[in-house]
């Protein structure tokens, strides 16, 4: 969005890079002002054509010459003004007036210098609504609802722009809509894996002599099991290629298993790619997972980290959910979703009740090129490796 400057001068410092998240109330830029400025005088005028355009007027001041940080505030009250001065408003308020079809110069501003605040706009709309509803002529404005802060009255909607992350997700998932998904879900017994994992972590802790060590989670084993199954079912690692001229589809078979790992991060969903899993040991997968996770949490993944995936793994179970219906992304034909691991009572071979740890594995495959039987067989391979993790040793390269 455009943010008009309150001062005429030369920008000396940008506090943020393009794409960074700016914090409300903190400086965006430092401006070297060419003359003294007076903050008591209006810094901008609005064009009177009802449009949103603004120009920065000349300002003279009691503030001293030097670097000033441009900050926009909407929280000081000093009486009610209307008209040209009332047109002072932050971009957020201007955006709101646009959404609610309000001419800002009609609004009583209760902020500093008659600055129009969000509450002023809501009050104006509320008043206009009640005035118009008593009139016999309904207009577009009369359908506008009262303040969204109210619990009563008709439903209201306010428009919120998508974040960069949501915009990206919107594009990616819209492309996924063209893929016919085949869902295959099964219950996997992770009791042995759980036992193996805690045994390995104990010995890693012992070997580290009380220092920090990279604790193995369940994922490195599951990632390795996926990769081993791809040797047997390479179609799951392929990509559908459609010739733009002839519209003829082909499959691009890929040699490397580059497994995208869905991660929940402060910025939203990110899917960094673990490269060449087939060539990695479980230990190396664990280290790489930690590295990618740390970068993802710090918002430091590069475009290279996020591209080139051939298949995806989404472990939503550490947050919750027994079942998941994962969505395949462009340039891939399958994805595995993992639900929450849980302990249940079960029967052993002799009919005794035993404690079991289980977890649901849900696969989606592109049904244009992967048939259900292939998906089921590949999923069985993964299930067998996860249920008997020592069997993976035989296939390690
Ligand atoms: N069920 C129950 N507990 C689980 C679990 C599951 N499926 N997966 C992990 N856990 C546990 C781990 O065992 C660990 O606990 P302990 O250390 O006590 O054993 C704890 O949760 C934290 O694990 P973790 O998250 O640090 O490690 P991970 O390797 O299992 O997972 C990662 C890493 C990045 C995949 C995960 O943190 C994450 O972000 N998951 C969300 C993915 C997501 O958002 N998917 C949706 C995509 S579509 O919108």
PDB file of N, CA and C in Angstrom, residues 231-278:
ATOM      1  N   UNK A 231      12.335 -46.526  -4.391  1.00  0.00           N
ATOM      2  CA  UNK A 231      13.175 -47.379  -5.248  1.00  0.00           C
ATOM      3  C   UNK A 231      12.300 -48.427  -5.934  1.00  0.00           C
ATOM      4  N   UNK A 232      11.287 -48.893  -5.190  1.00  0.00           N
ATOM      5  CA  UNK A 232      10.409 -49.925  -5.753  1.00  0.00           C
ATOM      6  C   UNK A 232       9.273 -49.323  -6.588  1.00  0.00           C
ATOM      7  N   UNK A 233       8.844 -48.137  -6.245  1.00  0.00           N
ATOM      8  CA  UNK A 233       7.732 -47.501  -6.968  1.00  0.00           C
ATOM      9  C   UNK A 233       8.145 -46.094  -7.409  1.00  0.00           C
ATOM     10  N   UNK A 234       9.080 -46.022  -8.362  1.00  0.00           N
ATOM     11  CA  UNK A 234       9.625 -44.711  -8.762  1.00  0.00           C
ATOM     12  C   UNK A 234       8.581 -43.767  -9.351  1.00  0.00           C
ATOM     13  N   UNK A 235       7.445 -44.324  -9.754  1.00  0.00           N
ATOM     14  CA  UNK A 235       6.416 -43.429 -10.331  1.00  0.00           C
ATOM     15  C   UNK A 235       5.945 -42.393  -9.299  1.00  0.00           C
ATOM     16  N   UNK A 236       6.037 -42.754  -8.023  1.00  0.00           N
ATOM     17  CA  UNK A 236       5.589 -41.802  -6.994  1.00  0.00           C
ATOM     18  C   UNK A 236       6.541 -40.610  -6.856  1.00  0.00           C
ATOM     19  N   UNK A 237       7.712 -40.743  -7.475  1.00  0.00           N
ATOM     20  CA  UNK A 237       8.708 -39.665  -7.413  1.00  0.00           C
ATOM     21  C   UNK A 237       8.724 -38.875  -8.724  1.00  0.00           C
ATOM     22  N   UNK A 238       7.756 -39.171  -9.590  1.00  0.00           N
ATOM     23  CA  UNK A 238       7.771 -38.581 -10.936  1.00  0.00           C
ATOM     24  C   UNK A 238       7.016 -37.253 -10.979  1.00  0.00           C
ATOM     25  N   UNK A 239       7.016 -36.681 -12.144  1.00  0.00           N
ATOM     26  CA  UNK A 239       6.307 -35.410 -12.388  1.00  0.00           C
ATOM     27  C   UNK A 239       5.531 -35.554 -13.695  1.00  0.00           C
ATOM     28  N   UNK A 240       4.319 -35.013 -13.730  1.00  0.00           N
ATOM     29  CA  UNK A 240       3.537 -35.044 -14.973  1.00  0.00           C
ATOM     30  C   UNK A 240       3.952 -33.849 -15.818  1.00  0.00           C
ATOM     31  N   UNK A 241       4.286 -34.144 -17.063  1.00  0.00           N
ATOM     32  CA  UNK A 241       4.697 -33.064 -17.960  1.00  0.00           C
ATOM     33  C   UNK A 241       3.706 -33.021 -19.123  1.00  0.00           C
ATOM     34  N   UNK A 242       3.091 -31.878 -19.328  1.00  0.00           N
ATOM     35  CA  UNK A 242       2.131 -31.783 -20.438  1.00  0.00           C
ATOM     36  C   UNK A 242       2.704 -30.864 -21.511  1.00  0.00           C
ATOM     37  N   UNK A 243       2.865 -31.422 -22.708  1.00  0.00           N
ATOM     38  CA  UNK A 243       3.435 -30.650 -23.819  1.00  0.00           C
ATOM     39  C   UNK A 243       2.490 -29.490 -24.141  1.00  0.00           C
ATOM     40  N   UNK A 244       2.994 -28.232 -24.059  1.00  0.00           N
ATOM     41  CA  UNK A 244       2.101 -27.081 -24.279  1.00  0.00           C
ATOM     42  C   UNK A 244       1.545 -27.029 -25.706  1.00  0.00           C
ATOM     43  N   UNK A 245       2.278 -27.614 -26.664  1.00  0.00           N
ATOM     44  CA  UNK A 245       1.814 -27.550 -28.052  1.00  0.00           C
ATOM     45  C   UNK A 245       0.789 -28.630 -28.364  1.00  0.00           C
ATOM     46  N   UNK A 246       1.113 -29.864 -27.930  1.00  0.00           N
ATOM     47  CA  UNK A 246       0.234 -30.982 -28.321  1.00  0.00           C
ATOM     48  C   UNK A 246      -0.730 -31.378 -27.196  1.00  0.00           C
ATOM     49  N   UNK A 247      -0.504 -30.826 -25.978  1.00  0.00           N
ATOM     50  CA  UNK A 247      -1.270 -31.197 -24.775  1.00  0.00           C
ATOM     51  C   UNK A 247      -1.080 -32.658 -24.402  1.00  0.00           C
ATOM     52  N   UNK A 248      -0.028 -33.275 -24.972  1.00  0.00           N
ATOM     53  CA  UNK A 248       0.214 -34.686 -24.687  1.00  0.00           C
ATOM     54  C   UNK A 248       0.948 -34.828 -23.344  1.00  0.00           C
ATOM     55  N   UNK A 249       0.388 -35.623 -22.416  1.00  0.00           N
ATOM     56  CA  UNK A 249       1.074 -35.783 -21.132  1.00  0.00           C
ATOM     57  C   UNK A 249       2.149 -36.859 -21.171  1.00  0.00           C
ATOM     58  N   UNK A 250       3.248 -36.608 -20.469  1.00  0.00           N
ATOM     59  CA  UNK A 250       4.291 -37.627 -20.281  1.00  0.00           C
ATOM     60  C   UNK A 250       4.675 -37.612 -18.805  1.00  0.00           C
ATOM     61  N   UNK A 251       5.466 -38.602 -18.416  1.00  0.00           N
ATOM     62  CA  UNK A 251       5.951 -38.632 -17.033  1.00  0.00           C
ATOM     63  C   UNK A 251       7.450 -38.355 -17.038  1.00  0.00           C
ATOM     64  N   UNK A 252       7.888 -37.426 -16.217  1.00  0.00           N
ATOM     65  CA  UNK A 252       9.335 -37.199 -16.069  1.00  0.00           C
ATOM     66  C   UNK A 252       9.765 -37.981 -14.831  1.00  0.00           C
ATOM     67  N   UNK A 253      10.500 -39.072 -15.051  1.00  0.00           N
ATOM     68  CA  UNK A 253      10.958 -39.905 -13.936  1.00  0.00           C
ATOM     69  C   UNK A 253      12.219 -39.269 -13.363  1.00  0.00           C
ATOM     70  N   UNK A 254      12.355 -39.236 -12.052  1.00  0.00           N
ATOM     71  CA  UNK A 254      13.477 -38.499 -11.452  1.00  0.00           C
ATOM     72  C   UNK A 254      14.336 -39.431 -10.595  1.00  0.00           C
ATOM     73  N   UNK A 255      15.641 -39.224 -10.693  1.00  0.00           N
ATOM     74  CA  UNK A 255      16.560 -40.140 -10.009  1.00  0.00           C
ATOM     75  C   UNK A 255      16.716 -39.815  -8.524  1.00  0.00           C
ATOM     76  N   UNK A 256      16.670 -38.533  -8.188  1.00  0.00           N
ATOM     77  CA  UNK A 256      16.895 -38.160  -6.783  1.00  0.00           C
ATOM     78  C   UNK A 256      15.589 -38.097  -6.007  1.00  0.00           C
ATOM     79  N   UNK A 257      15.644 -38.542  -4.754  1.00  0.00           N
ATOM     80  CA  UNK A 257      14.472 -38.426  -3.891  1.00  0.00           C
ATOM     81  C   UNK A 257      14.613 -37.140  -3.073  1.00  0.00           C
ATOM     82  N   UNK A 258      13.996 -36.084  -3.562  1.00  0.00           N
ATOM     83  CA  UNK A 258      14.053 -34.789  -2.860  1.00  0.00           C
ATOM     84  C   UNK A 258      12.719 -34.602  -2.133  1.00  0.00           C
ATOM     85  N   UNK A 259      12.741 -34.871  -0.844  1.00  0.00           N
ATOM     86  CA  UNK A 259      11.471 -34.935  -0.108  1.00  0.00           C
ATOM     87  C   UNK A 259      11.163 -33.603   0.589  1.00  0.00           C
ATOM     88  N   UNK A 260      10.049 -32.989   0.188  1.00  0.00           N
ATOM     89  CA  UNK A 260       9.610 -31.739   0.815  1.00  0.00           C
ATOM     90  C   UNK A 260       8.996 -32.056   2.173  1.00  0.00           C
ATOM     91  N   UNK A 261       9.378 -31.287   3.200  1.00  0.00           N
ATOM     92  CA  UNK A 261       8.832 -31.518   4.548  1.00  0.00           C
ATOM     93  C   UNK A 261       7.991 -30.303   4.933  1.00  0.00           C
ATOM     94  N   UNK A 262       6.666 -30.513   5.056  1.00  0.00           N
ATOM     95  CA  UNK A 262       5.790 -29.391   5.434  1.00  0.00           C
ATOM     96  C   UNK A 262       6.124 -28.966   6.859  1.00  0.00           C
ATOM     97  N   UNK A 263       6.303 -27.667   7.052  1.00  0.00           N
ATOM     98  CA  UNK A 263       6.651 -27.153   8.387  1.00  0.00           C
ATOM     99  C   UNK A 263       5.729 -26.013   8.778  1.00  0.00           C
ATOM    100  N   UNK A 264       5.300 -26.074  10.006  1.00  0.00           N
ATOM    101  CA  UNK A 264       4.480 -25.007  10.563  1.00  0.00           C
ATOM    102  C   UNK A 264       5.446 -23.994  11.177  1.00  0.00           C
ATOM    103  N   UNK A 265       5.482 -22.782  10.631  1.00  0.00           N
ATOM    104  CA  UNK A 265       6.460 -21.784  11.087  1.00  0.00           C
ATOM    105  C   UNK A 265       5.734 -20.499  11.481  1.00  0.00           C
ATOM    106  N   UNK A 266       6.416 -19.584  12.153  1.00  0.00           N
ATOM    107  CA  UNK A 266       5.750 -18.314  12.498  1.00  0.00           C
ATOM    108  C   UNK A 266       5.230 -17.575  11.261  1.00  0.00           C
ATOM    109  N   UNK A 267       5.844 -17.822  10.096  1.00  0.00           N
ATOM    110  CA  UNK A 267       5.368 -17.143   8.882  1.00  0.00           C
ATOM    111  C   UNK A 267       4.253 -17.902   8.195  1.00  0.00           C
ATOM    112  N   UNK A 268       3.946 -19.103   8.668  1.00  0.00           N
ATOM    113  CA  UNK A 268       2.921 -19.927   8.027  1.00  0.00           C
ATOM    114  C   UNK A 268       3.531 -21.216   7.502  1.00  0.00           C
ATOM    115  N   UNK A 269       2.794 -21.878   6.608  1.00  0.00           N
ATOM    116  CA  UNK A 269       3.248 -23.165   6.064  1.00  0.00           C
ATOM    117  C   UNK A 269       4.435 -22.970   5.115  1.00  0.00           C
ATOM    118  N   UNK A 270       5.525 -23.679   5.381  1.00  0.00           N
ATOM    119  CA  UNK A 270       6.670 -23.672   4.474  1.00  0.00           C
ATOM    120  C   UNK A 270       7.049 -25.123   4.200  1.00  0.00           C
ATOM    121  N   UNK A 271       7.549 -25.394   2.994  1.00  0.00           N
ATOM    122  CA  UNK A 271       7.904 -26.773   2.663  1.00  0.00           C
ATOM    123  C   UNK A 271       9.338 -26.831   2.138  1.00  0.00           C
ATOM    124  N   UNK A 272      10.336 -26.794   3.039  1.00  0.00           N
ATOM    125  CA  UNK A 272      11.711 -26.946   2.570  1.00  0.00           C
ATOM    126  C   UNK A 272      11.962 -28.373   2.080  1.00  0.00           C
ATOM    127  N   UNK A 273      12.942 -28.473   1.211  1.00  0.00           N
ATOM    128  CA  UNK A 273      13.183 -29.761   0.552  1.00  0.00           C
ATOM    129  C   UNK A 273      14.457 -30.416   1.080  1.00  0.00           C
ATOM    130  N   UNK A 274      14.338 -31.670   1.501  1.00  0.00           N
ATOM    131  CA  UNK A 274      15.520 -32.424   1.896  1.00  0.00           C
ATOM    132  C   UNK A 274      16.024 -33.169   0.659  1.00  0.00           C
ATOM    133  N   UNK A 275      17.227 -32.809   0.240  1.00  0.00           N
ATOM    134  CA  UNK A 275      17.728 -33.336  -1.027  1.00  0.00           C
ATOM    135  C   UNK A 275      18.382 -34.701  -0.890  1.00  0.00           C
ATOM    136  N   UNK A 276      18.233 -35.461  -1.958  1.00  0.00           N
ATOM    137  CA  UNK A 276      18.905 -36.747  -2.126  1.00  0.00           C
ATOM    138  C   UNK A 276      18.829 -37.637  -0.876  1.00  0.00           C
ATOM    139  N   UNK A 277      17.634 -37.887  -0.431  1.00  0.00           N
ATOM    140  CA  UNK A 277      17.425 -38.690   0.774  1.00  0.00           C
ATOM    141  C   UNK A 277      17.979 -40.100   0.599  1.00  0.00           C
ATOM    142  N   UNK A 278      17.934 -40.623  -0.634  1.00  0.00           N
ATOM    143  CA  UNK A 278      18.410 -41.994  -0.877  1.00  0.00           C
ATOM    144  C   UNK A 278      19.870 -42.141  -0.466  1.00  0.00           C
TER     145      UNK A 278
END
